[in-house]
mmCIF file of C-alpha atoms in Angstrom:
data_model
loop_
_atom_site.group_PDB
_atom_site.id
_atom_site.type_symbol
_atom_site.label_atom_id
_atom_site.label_comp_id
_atom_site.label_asym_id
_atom_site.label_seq_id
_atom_site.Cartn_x
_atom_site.Cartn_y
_atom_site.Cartn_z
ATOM 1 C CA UNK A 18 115.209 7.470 107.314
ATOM 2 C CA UNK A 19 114.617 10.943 106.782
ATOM 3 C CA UNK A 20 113.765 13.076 109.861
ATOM 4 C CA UNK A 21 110.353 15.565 109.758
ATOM 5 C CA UNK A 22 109.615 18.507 111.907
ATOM 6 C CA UNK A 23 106.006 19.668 112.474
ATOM 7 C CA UNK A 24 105.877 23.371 112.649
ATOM 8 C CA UNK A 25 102.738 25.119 113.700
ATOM 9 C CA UNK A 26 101.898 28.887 113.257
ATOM 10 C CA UNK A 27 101.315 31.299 115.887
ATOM 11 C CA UNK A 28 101.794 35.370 115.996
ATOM 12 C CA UNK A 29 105.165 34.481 116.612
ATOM 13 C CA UNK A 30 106.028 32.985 113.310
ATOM 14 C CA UNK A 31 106.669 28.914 112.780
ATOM 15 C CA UNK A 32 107.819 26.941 115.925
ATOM 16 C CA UNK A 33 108.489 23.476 116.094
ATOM 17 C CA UNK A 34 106.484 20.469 117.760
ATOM 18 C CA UNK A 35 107.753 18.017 119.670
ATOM 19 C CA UNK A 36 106.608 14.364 119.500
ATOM 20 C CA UNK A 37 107.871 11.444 121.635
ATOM 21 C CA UNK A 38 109.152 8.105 120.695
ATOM 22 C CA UNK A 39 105.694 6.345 120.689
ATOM 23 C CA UNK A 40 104.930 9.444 117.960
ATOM 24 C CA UNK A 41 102.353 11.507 120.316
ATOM 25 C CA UNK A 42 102.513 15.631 120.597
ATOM 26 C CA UNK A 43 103.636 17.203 123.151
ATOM 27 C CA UNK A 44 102.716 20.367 124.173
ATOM 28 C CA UNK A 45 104.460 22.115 126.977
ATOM 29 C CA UNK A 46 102.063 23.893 129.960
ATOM 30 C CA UNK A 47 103.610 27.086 129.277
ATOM 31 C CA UNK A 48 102.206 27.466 125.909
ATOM 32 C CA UNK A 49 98.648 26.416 127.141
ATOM 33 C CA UNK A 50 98.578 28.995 129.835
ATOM 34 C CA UNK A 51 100.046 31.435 126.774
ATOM 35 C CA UNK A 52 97.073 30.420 124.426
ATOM 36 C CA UNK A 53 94.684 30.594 126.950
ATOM 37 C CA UNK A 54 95.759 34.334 128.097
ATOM 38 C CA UNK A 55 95.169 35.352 124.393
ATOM 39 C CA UNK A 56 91.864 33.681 124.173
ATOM 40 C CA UNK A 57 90.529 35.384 127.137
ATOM 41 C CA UNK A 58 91.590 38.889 125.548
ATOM 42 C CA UNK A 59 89.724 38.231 122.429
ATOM 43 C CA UNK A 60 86.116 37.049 124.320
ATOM 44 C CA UNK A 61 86.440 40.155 126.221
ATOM 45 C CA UNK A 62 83.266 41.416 124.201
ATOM 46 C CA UNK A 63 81.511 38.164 123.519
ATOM 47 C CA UNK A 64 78.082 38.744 125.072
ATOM 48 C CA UNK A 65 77.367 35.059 126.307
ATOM 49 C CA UNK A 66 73.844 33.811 128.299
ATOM 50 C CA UNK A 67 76.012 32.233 130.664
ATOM 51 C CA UNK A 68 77.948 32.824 133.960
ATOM 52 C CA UNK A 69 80.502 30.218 132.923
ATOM 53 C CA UNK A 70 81.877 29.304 129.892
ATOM 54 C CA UNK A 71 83.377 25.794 129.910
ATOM 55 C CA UNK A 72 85.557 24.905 126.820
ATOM 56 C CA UNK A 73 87.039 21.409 126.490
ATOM 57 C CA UNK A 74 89.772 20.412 124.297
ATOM 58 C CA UNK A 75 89.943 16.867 123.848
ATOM 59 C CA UNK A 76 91.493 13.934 122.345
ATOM 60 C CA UNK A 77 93.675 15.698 119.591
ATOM 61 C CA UNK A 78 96.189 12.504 119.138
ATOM 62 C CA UNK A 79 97.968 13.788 121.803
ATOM 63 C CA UNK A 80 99.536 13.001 124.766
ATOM 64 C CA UNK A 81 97.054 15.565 126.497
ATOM 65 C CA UNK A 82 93.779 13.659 127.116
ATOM 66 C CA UNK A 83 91.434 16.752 127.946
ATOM 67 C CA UNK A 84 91.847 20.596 129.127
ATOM 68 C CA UNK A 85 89.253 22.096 130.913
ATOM 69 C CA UNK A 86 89.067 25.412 130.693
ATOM 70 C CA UNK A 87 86.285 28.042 132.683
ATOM 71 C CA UNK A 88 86.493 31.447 132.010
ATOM 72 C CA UNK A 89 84.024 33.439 134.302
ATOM 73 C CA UNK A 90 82.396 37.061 132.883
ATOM 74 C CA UNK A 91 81.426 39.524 135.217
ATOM 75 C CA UNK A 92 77.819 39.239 137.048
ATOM 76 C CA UNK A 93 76.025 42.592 137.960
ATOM 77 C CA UNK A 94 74.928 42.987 141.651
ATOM 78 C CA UNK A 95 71.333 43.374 142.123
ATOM 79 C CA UNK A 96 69.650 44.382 145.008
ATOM 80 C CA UNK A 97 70.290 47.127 148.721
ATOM 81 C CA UNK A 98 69.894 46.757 152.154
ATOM 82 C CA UNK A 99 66.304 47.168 153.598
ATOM 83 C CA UNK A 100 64.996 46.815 149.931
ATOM 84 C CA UNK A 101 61.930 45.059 150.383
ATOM 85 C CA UNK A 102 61.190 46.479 153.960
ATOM 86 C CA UNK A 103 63.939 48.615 156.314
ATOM 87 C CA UNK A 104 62.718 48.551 160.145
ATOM 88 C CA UNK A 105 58.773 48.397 159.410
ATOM 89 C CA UNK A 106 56.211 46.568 161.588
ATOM 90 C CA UNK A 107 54.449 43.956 159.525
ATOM 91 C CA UNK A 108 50.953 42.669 161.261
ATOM 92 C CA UNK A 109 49.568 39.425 161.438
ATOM 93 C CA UNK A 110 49.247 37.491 158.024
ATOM 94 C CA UNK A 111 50.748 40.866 156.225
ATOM 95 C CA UNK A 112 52.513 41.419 153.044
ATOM 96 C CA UNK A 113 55.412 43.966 152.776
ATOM 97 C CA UNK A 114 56.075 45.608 149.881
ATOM 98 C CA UNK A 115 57.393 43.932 146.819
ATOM 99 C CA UNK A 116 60.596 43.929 144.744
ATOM 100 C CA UNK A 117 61.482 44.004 141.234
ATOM 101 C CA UNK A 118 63.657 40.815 140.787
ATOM 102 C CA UNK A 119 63.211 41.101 136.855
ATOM 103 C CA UNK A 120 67.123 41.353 136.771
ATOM 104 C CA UNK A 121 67.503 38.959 138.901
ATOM 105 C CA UNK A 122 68.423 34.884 138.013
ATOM 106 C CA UNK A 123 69.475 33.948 141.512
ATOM 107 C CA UNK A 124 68.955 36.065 144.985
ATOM 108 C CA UNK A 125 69.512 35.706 148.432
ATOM 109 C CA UNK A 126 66.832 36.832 150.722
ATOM 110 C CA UNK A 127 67.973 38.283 154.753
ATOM 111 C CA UNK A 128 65.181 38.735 157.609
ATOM 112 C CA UNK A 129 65.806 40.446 160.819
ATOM 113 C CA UNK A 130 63.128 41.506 163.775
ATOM 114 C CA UNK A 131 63.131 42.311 166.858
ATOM 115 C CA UNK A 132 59.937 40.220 168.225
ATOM 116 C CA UNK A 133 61.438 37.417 170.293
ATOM 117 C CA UNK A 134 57.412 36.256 171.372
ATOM 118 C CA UNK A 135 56.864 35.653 167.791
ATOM 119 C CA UNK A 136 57.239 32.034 166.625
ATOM 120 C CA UNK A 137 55.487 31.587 163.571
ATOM 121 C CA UNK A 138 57.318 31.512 159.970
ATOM 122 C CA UNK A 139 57.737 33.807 157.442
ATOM 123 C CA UNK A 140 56.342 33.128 153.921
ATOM 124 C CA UNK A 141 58.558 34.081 150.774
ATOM 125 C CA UNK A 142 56.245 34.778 147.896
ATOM 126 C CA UNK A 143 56.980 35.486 144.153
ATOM 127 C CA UNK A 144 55.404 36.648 141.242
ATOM 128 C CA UNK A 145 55.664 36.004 137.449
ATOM 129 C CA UNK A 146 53.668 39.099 137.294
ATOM 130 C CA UNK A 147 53.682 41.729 139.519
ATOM 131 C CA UNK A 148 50.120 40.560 140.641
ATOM 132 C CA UNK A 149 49.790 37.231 141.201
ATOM 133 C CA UNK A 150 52.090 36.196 144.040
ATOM 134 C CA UNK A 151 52.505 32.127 145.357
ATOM 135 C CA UNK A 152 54.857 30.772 147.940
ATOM 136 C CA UNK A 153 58.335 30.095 147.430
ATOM 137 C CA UNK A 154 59.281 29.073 150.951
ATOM 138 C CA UNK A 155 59.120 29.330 154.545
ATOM 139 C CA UNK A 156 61.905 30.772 156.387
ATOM 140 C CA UNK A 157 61.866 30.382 160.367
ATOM 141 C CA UNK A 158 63.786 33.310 162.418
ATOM 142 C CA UNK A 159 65.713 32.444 165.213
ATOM 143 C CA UNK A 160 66.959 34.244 168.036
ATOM 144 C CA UNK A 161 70.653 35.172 167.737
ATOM 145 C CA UNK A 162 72.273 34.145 171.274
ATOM 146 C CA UNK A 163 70.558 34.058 174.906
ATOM 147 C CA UNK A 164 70.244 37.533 175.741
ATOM 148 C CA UNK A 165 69.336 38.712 172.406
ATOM 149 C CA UNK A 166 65.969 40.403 170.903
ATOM 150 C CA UNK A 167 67.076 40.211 167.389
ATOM 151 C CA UNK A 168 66.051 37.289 165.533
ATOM 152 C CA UNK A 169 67.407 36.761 161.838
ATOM 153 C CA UNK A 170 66.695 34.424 159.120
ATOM 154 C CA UNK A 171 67.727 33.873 155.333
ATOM 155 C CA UNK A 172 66.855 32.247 152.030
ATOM 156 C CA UNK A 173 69.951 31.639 150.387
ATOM 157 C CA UNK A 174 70.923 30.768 146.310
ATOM 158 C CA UNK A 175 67.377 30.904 145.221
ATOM 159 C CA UNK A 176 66.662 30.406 141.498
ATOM 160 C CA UNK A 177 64.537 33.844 140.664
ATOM 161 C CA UNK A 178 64.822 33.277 136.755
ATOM 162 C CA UNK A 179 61.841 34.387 135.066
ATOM 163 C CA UNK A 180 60.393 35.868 137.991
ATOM 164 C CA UNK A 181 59.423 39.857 138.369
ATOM 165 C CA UNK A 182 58.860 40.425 142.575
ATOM 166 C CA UNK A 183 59.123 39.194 145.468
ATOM 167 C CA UNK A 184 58.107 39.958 148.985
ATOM 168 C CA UNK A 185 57.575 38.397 152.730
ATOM 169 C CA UNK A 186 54.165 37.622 154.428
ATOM 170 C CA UNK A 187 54.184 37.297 157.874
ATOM 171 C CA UNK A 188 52.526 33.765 158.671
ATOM 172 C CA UNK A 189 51.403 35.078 162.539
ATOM 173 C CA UNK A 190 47.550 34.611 163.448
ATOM 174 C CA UNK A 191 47.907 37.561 165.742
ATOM 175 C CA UNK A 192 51.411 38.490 166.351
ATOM 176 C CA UNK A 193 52.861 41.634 165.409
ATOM 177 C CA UNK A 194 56.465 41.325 164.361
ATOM 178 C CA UNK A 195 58.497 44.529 164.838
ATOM 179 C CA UNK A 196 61.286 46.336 163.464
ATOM 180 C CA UNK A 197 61.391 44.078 160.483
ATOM 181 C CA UNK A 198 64.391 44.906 158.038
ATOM 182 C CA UNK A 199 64.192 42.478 154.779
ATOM 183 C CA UNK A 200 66.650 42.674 152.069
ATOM 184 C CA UNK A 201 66.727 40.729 148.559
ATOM 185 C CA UNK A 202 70.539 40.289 146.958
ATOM 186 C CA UNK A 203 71.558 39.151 143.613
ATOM 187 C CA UNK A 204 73.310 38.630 140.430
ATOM 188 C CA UNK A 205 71.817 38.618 136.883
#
């Protein structure tokens, strides 16, 4: 019985494979974590539609059964402090100003006042347009702690994709709600 060696090629030149005595590859960890290193230099300018890329190497008649492998690109921040209003007063069934989100796929929304008599909600809207705005949600501000004026709330991990503004209505019948500071976060 003669015995074979499997060589494989890499930038290194020919190394050998190992196989066990049931006659399945082995591959050692080290030389994953080596391949995938060198793959994630050469992606570096792939332009991809996606936040993740997940790559799955499977079944190869090996002793391996599946790699998972994520490699995560870069996301641009979107979005300031106080961008859709920054200490305003916004009347009784109001609209502030609105936001390009155009950039935007998801967002996080933070409201803060200082009008602790003031219990209604405040309506998120959105636009497709620029024009035609409908409700995305209601957020409710609370009071933050017994002795406190401010109340704050938030709209968190919202799906804006496709979407070109946003802004806040405030859902009062009469109440005026003061020092209103609204800001709209994101990543494209």
């Amino acid at each position: 019985m003669s015995n074979n060696v499997l060589l494989a090629r890499s930038n290194l030149g020919l190394t050998p494979l190992t196989v066990n005595s049931l006659g399945q590859l082995t591959v050692d960890n080290a030389d994953i974590v080596s391949a995938v290193a060198g793959l994630g230099s050469s992606l570096a300018n792939v332009d991809l539609n996606t936040d993740t890329l997940e790559a799955k190497i499977e079944d190869l008649n090996t002793s391996l059964t599946a790699l998972n492998l994520n490699v995560v690109f870069a996301t641009n921040n979107l979005g300031a402090y106080g961008n859709i209003a920054n200490d305003i007063t916004l009347n009784a069934d109001t609209a502030s100003s609105n936001v390009d989100i155009s950039a935007f796929n998801y967002g996080s929304l933070f409201y803060s006042d200082f009008s602790l008599g003031l219990f209604d909600s405040v309506r998120v809207e959105v636009s497709p347009d620029g024009t035609n705005y409908m409700k995305y949600n209601d957020i409710y501000p609370v009071a933050e702690g017994k002795s406190s004026l401010l109340r704050t709330a938030s709209a968190v991990d919202m799906c804006l994709k496709g979407l070109t503004n946003i802004r806040v209505v405030n859902n009062a019948d009469v109440d005026v709600a003061s020092n209103v500071v609204v800001s709209v976060v994101g990543s494209n």
